[in-house]
């Protein structure tokens, strides 16, 4: 997927192993194989998880959380589909640094601002970039066109299942966190860590 090693090399290796398992052990029409591949892809990609963490840790209302996650889902599903169907193509050499930038930007915003507003707009824009990152593993598999739509939907559902599970677990914990006297310090510390990891 990459011409040279990078901080995301290990993530790519995990995704490639999962893709190989689908190729060897399942037929391309086996939708559950691609569902599992989507789950493994996001769980093996720390950058997407780090971005999600950075988005969620800032204090927000339930409506803000719901709007933000919806915006991210629509955005990454759009560019994932367009990339897999070869309607758009942006080199991973451009996409990967932009994904890292998205983590760093959101983390810096968390540190600089006590409250966030219209985060869904920012999330939508960055979600377009993350969708192209999600697409790489499917592009490598050279899936027959007749099976591409079903496998793409299954793959995306796997991603969404993990994402919504994480959101469902974290939001109640974050509501409790933000009642804590030192919540702001924890947000800054967590965002600083995300900034550091996103930058390396």
PDB file of N, CA and C in Angstrom, residues 33-73:
ATOM      1  N   UNK A  33     -17.320 -12.321   5.608  1.00  0.00           N
ATOM      2  CA  UNK A  33     -15.857 -12.179   5.554  1.00  0.00           C
ATOM      3  C   UNK A  33     -15.467 -10.712   5.454  1.00  0.00           C
ATOM      4  N   UNK A  34     -16.196  -9.969   4.632  1.00  0.00           N
ATOM      5  CA  UNK A  34     -15.882  -8.552   4.453  1.00  0.00           C
ATOM      6  C   UNK A  34     -16.387  -7.728   5.636  1.00  0.00           C
ATOM      7  N   UNK A  35     -17.441  -8.185   6.273  1.00  0.00           N
ATOM      8  CA  UNK A  35     -17.890  -7.548   7.514  1.00  0.00           C
ATOM      9  C   UNK A  35     -16.791  -7.638   8.567  1.00  0.00           C
ATOM     10  N   UNK A  36     -16.213  -8.830   8.725  1.00  0.00           N
ATOM     11  CA  UNK A  36     -15.108  -9.019   9.683  1.00  0.00           C
ATOM     12  C   UNK A  36     -13.873  -8.233   9.261  1.00  0.00           C
ATOM     13  N   UNK A  37     -13.634  -8.180   7.961  1.00  0.00           N
ATOM     14  CA  UNK A  37     -12.491  -7.423   7.458  1.00  0.00           C
ATOM     15  C   UNK A  37     -12.619  -5.945   7.823  1.00  0.00           C
ATOM     16  N   UNK A  38     -13.831  -5.399   7.698  1.00  0.00           N
ATOM     17  CA  UNK A  38     -14.063  -4.002   8.079  1.00  0.00           C
ATOM     18  C   UNK A  38     -13.821  -3.774   9.561  1.00  0.00           C
ATOM     19  N   UNK A  39     -14.285  -4.716  10.385  1.00  0.00           N
ATOM     20  CA  UNK A  39     -14.065  -4.608  11.832  1.00  0.00           C
ATOM     21  C   UNK A  39     -12.569  -4.655  12.159  1.00  0.00           C
ATOM     22  N   UNK A  40     -11.877  -5.623  11.548  1.00  0.00           N
ATOM     23  CA  UNK A  40     -10.446  -5.762  11.813  1.00  0.00           C
ATOM     24  C   UNK A  40      -9.650  -4.568  11.299  1.00  0.00           C
ATOM     25  N   UNK A  41     -10.120  -4.007  10.192  1.00  0.00           N
ATOM     26  CA  UNK A  41      -9.393  -2.876   9.589  1.00  0.00           C
ATOM     27  C   UNK A  41      -9.392  -1.666  10.514  1.00  0.00           C
ATOM     28  N   UNK A  42     -10.541  -1.341  11.082  1.00  0.00           N
ATOM     29  CA  UNK A  42     -10.583  -0.168  11.961  1.00  0.00           C
ATOM     30  C   UNK A  42      -9.933  -0.462  13.309  1.00  0.00           C
ATOM     31  N   UNK A  43     -10.067  -1.686  13.798  1.00  0.00           N
ATOM     32  CA  UNK A  43      -9.424  -2.034  15.071  1.00  0.00           C
ATOM     33  C   UNK A  43      -7.905  -2.083  14.929  1.00  0.00           C
ATOM     34  N   UNK A  44      -7.427  -2.432  13.735  1.00  0.00           N
ATOM     35  CA  UNK A  44      -5.992  -2.471  13.505  1.00  0.00           C
ATOM     36  C   UNK A  44      -5.407  -1.140  13.087  1.00  0.00           C
ATOM     37  N   UNK A  45      -6.270  -0.162  12.835  1.00  0.00           N
ATOM     38  CA  UNK A  45      -5.803   1.154  12.399  1.00  0.00           C
ATOM     39  C   UNK A  45      -5.884   2.158  13.529  1.00  0.00           C
ATOM     40  N   UNK A  46      -4.802   2.301  14.275  1.00  0.00           N
ATOM     41  CA  UNK A  46      -4.847   3.169  15.456  1.00  0.00           C
ATOM     42  C   UNK A  46      -5.136   4.613  15.096  1.00  0.00           C
ATOM     43  N   UNK A  47      -4.801   5.031  13.865  1.00  0.00           N
ATOM     44  CA  UNK A  47      -5.023   6.426  13.498  1.00  0.00           C
ATOM     45  C   UNK A  47      -6.508   6.765  13.458  1.00  0.00           C
ATOM     46  N   UNK A  48      -7.331   5.862  12.930  1.00  0.00           N
ATOM     47  CA  UNK A  48      -8.782   6.121  12.892  1.00  0.00           C
ATOM     48  C   UNK A  48      -9.373   6.113  14.304  1.00  0.00           C
ATOM     49  N   UNK A  49      -8.906   5.211  15.139  1.00  0.00           N
ATOM     50  CA  UNK A  49      -9.374   5.162  16.531  1.00  0.00           C
ATOM     51  C   UNK A  49      -8.938   6.405  17.296  1.00  0.00           C
ATOM     52  N   UNK A  50      -7.730   6.864  17.027  1.00  0.00           N
ATOM     53  CA  UNK A  50      -7.210   8.063  17.687  1.00  0.00           C
ATOM     54  C   UNK A  50      -8.000   9.294  17.274  1.00  0.00           C
ATOM     55  N   UNK A  51      -8.377   9.350  16.017  1.00  0.00           N
ATOM     56  CA  UNK A  51      -9.195  10.464  15.534  1.00  0.00           C
ATOM     57  C   UNK A  51     -10.560  10.445  16.215  1.00  0.00           C
ATOM     58  N   UNK A  52     -11.150   9.267  16.313  1.00  0.00           N
ATOM     59  CA  UNK A  52     -12.453   9.134  16.965  1.00  0.00           C
ATOM     60  C   UNK A  52     -12.365   9.546  18.434  1.00  0.00           C
ATOM     61  N   UNK A  53     -11.315   9.114  19.117  1.00  0.00           N
ATOM     62  CA  UNK A  53     -11.105   9.494  20.512  1.00  0.00           C
ATOM     63  C   UNK A  53     -10.991  11.012  20.653  1.00  0.00           C
ATOM     64  N   UNK A  54     -10.225  11.641  19.765  1.00  0.00           N
ATOM     65  CA  UNK A  54     -10.028  13.091  19.828  1.00  0.00           C
ATOM     66  C   UNK A  54     -11.332  13.836  19.596  1.00  0.00           C
ATOM     67  N   UNK A  55     -12.160  13.313  18.702  1.00  0.00           N
ATOM     68  CA  UNK A  55     -13.458  13.937  18.451  1.00  0.00           C
ATOM     69  C   UNK A  55     -14.365  13.870  19.674  1.00  0.00           C
ATOM     70  N   UNK A  56     -14.346  12.739  20.358  1.00  0.00           N
ATOM     71  CA  UNK A  56     -15.322  12.484  21.415  1.00  0.00           C
ATOM     72  C   UNK A  56     -14.951  13.096  22.758  1.00  0.00           C
ATOM     73  N   UNK A  57     -13.651  13.241  23.051  1.00  0.00           N
ATOM     74  CA  UNK A  57     -13.251  13.596  24.414  1.00  0.00           C
ATOM     75  C   UNK A  57     -13.651  15.017  24.798  1.00  0.00           C
ATOM     76  N   UNK A  58     -13.801  15.900  23.824  1.00  0.00           N
ATOM     77  CA  UNK A  58     -14.235  17.266  24.136  1.00  0.00           C
ATOM     78  C   UNK A  58     -15.680  17.261  24.624  1.00  0.00           C
ATOM     79  N   UNK A  59     -15.963  18.147  25.565  1.00  0.00           N
ATOM     80  CA  UNK A  59     -17.313  18.206  26.144  1.00  0.00           C
ATOM     81  C   UNK A  59     -18.328  18.665  25.103  1.00  0.00           C
ATOM     82  N   UNK A  60     -19.388  17.870  24.928  1.00  0.00           N
ATOM     83  CA  UNK A  60     -20.416  18.170  23.942  1.00  0.00           C
ATOM     84  C   UNK A  60     -21.762  17.653  24.415  1.00  0.00           C
ATOM     85  N   UNK A  61     -22.828  18.163  23.788  1.00  0.00           N
ATOM     86  CA  UNK A  61     -24.164  17.663  24.086  1.00  0.00           C
ATOM     87  C   UNK A  61     -24.404  16.378  23.290  1.00  0.00           C
ATOM     88  N   UNK A  62     -25.453  15.653  23.666  1.00  0.00           N
ATOM     89  CA  UNK A  62     -25.781  14.436  22.926  1.00  0.00           C
ATOM     90  C   UNK A  62     -26.080  14.764  21.464  1.00  0.00           C
ATOM     91  N   UNK A  63     -26.773  15.872  21.222  1.00  0.00           N
ATOM     92  CA  UNK A  63     -27.086  16.276  19.849  1.00  0.00           C
ATOM     93  C   UNK A  63     -25.808  16.527  19.057  1.00  0.00           C
ATOM     94  N   UNK A  64     -24.829  17.179  19.691  1.00  0.00           N
ATOM     95  CA  UNK A  64     -23.555  17.421  19.016  1.00  0.00           C
ATOM     96  C   UNK A  64     -22.849  16.111  18.676  1.00  0.00           C
ATOM     97  N   UNK A  65     -22.831  15.191  19.634  1.00  0.00           N
ATOM     98  CA  UNK A  65     -22.212  13.885  19.380  1.00  0.00           C
ATOM     99  C   UNK A  65     -22.900  13.182  18.216  1.00  0.00           C
ATOM    100  N   UNK A  66     -24.237  13.152  18.242  1.00  0.00           N
ATOM    101  CA  UNK A  66     -24.993  12.434  17.213  1.00  0.00           C
ATOM    102  C   UNK A  66     -24.772  13.051  15.835  1.00  0.00           C
ATOM    103  N   UNK A  67     -24.798  14.380  15.769  1.00  0.00           N
ATOM    104  CA  UNK A  67     -24.584  15.061  14.494  1.00  0.00           C
ATOM    105  C   UNK A  67     -23.177  14.816  13.967  1.00  0.00           C
ATOM    106  N   UNK A  68     -22.213  14.860  14.854  1.00  0.00           N
ATOM    107  CA  UNK A  68     -20.814  14.668  14.485  1.00  0.00           C
ATOM    108  C   UNK A  68     -20.568  13.260  13.936  1.00  0.00           C
ATOM    109  N   UNK A  69     -21.061  12.239  14.630  1.00  0.00           N
ATOM    110  CA  UNK A  69     -20.859  10.856  14.199  1.00  0.00           C
ATOM    111  C   UNK A  69     -21.587  10.592  12.876  1.00  0.00           C
ATOM    112  N   UNK A  70     -22.773  11.174  12.722  1.00  0.00           N
ATOM    113  CA  UNK A  70     -23.504  11.039  11.467  1.00  0.00           C
ATOM    114  C   UNK A  70     -22.720  11.660  10.315  1.00  0.00           C
ATOM    115  N   UNK A  71     -22.154  12.839  10.553  1.00  0.00           N
ATOM    116  CA  UNK A  71     -21.367  13.524   9.523  1.00  0.00           C
ATOM    117  C   UNK A  71     -20.150  12.698   9.124  1.00  0.00           C
ATOM    118  N   UNK A  72     -19.487  12.101  10.122  1.00  0.00           N
ATOM    119  CA  UNK A  72     -18.308  11.286   9.841  1.00  0.00           C
ATOM    120  C   UNK A  72     -18.693  10.043   9.028  1.00  0.00           C
ATOM    121  N   UNK A  73     -19.805   9.416   9.402  1.00  0.00           N
ATOM    122  CA  UNK A  73     -20.262   8.214   8.706  1.00  0.00           C
ATOM    123  C   UNK A  73     -20.594   8.513   7.248  1.00  0.00           C
TER     124      UNK A  73
END
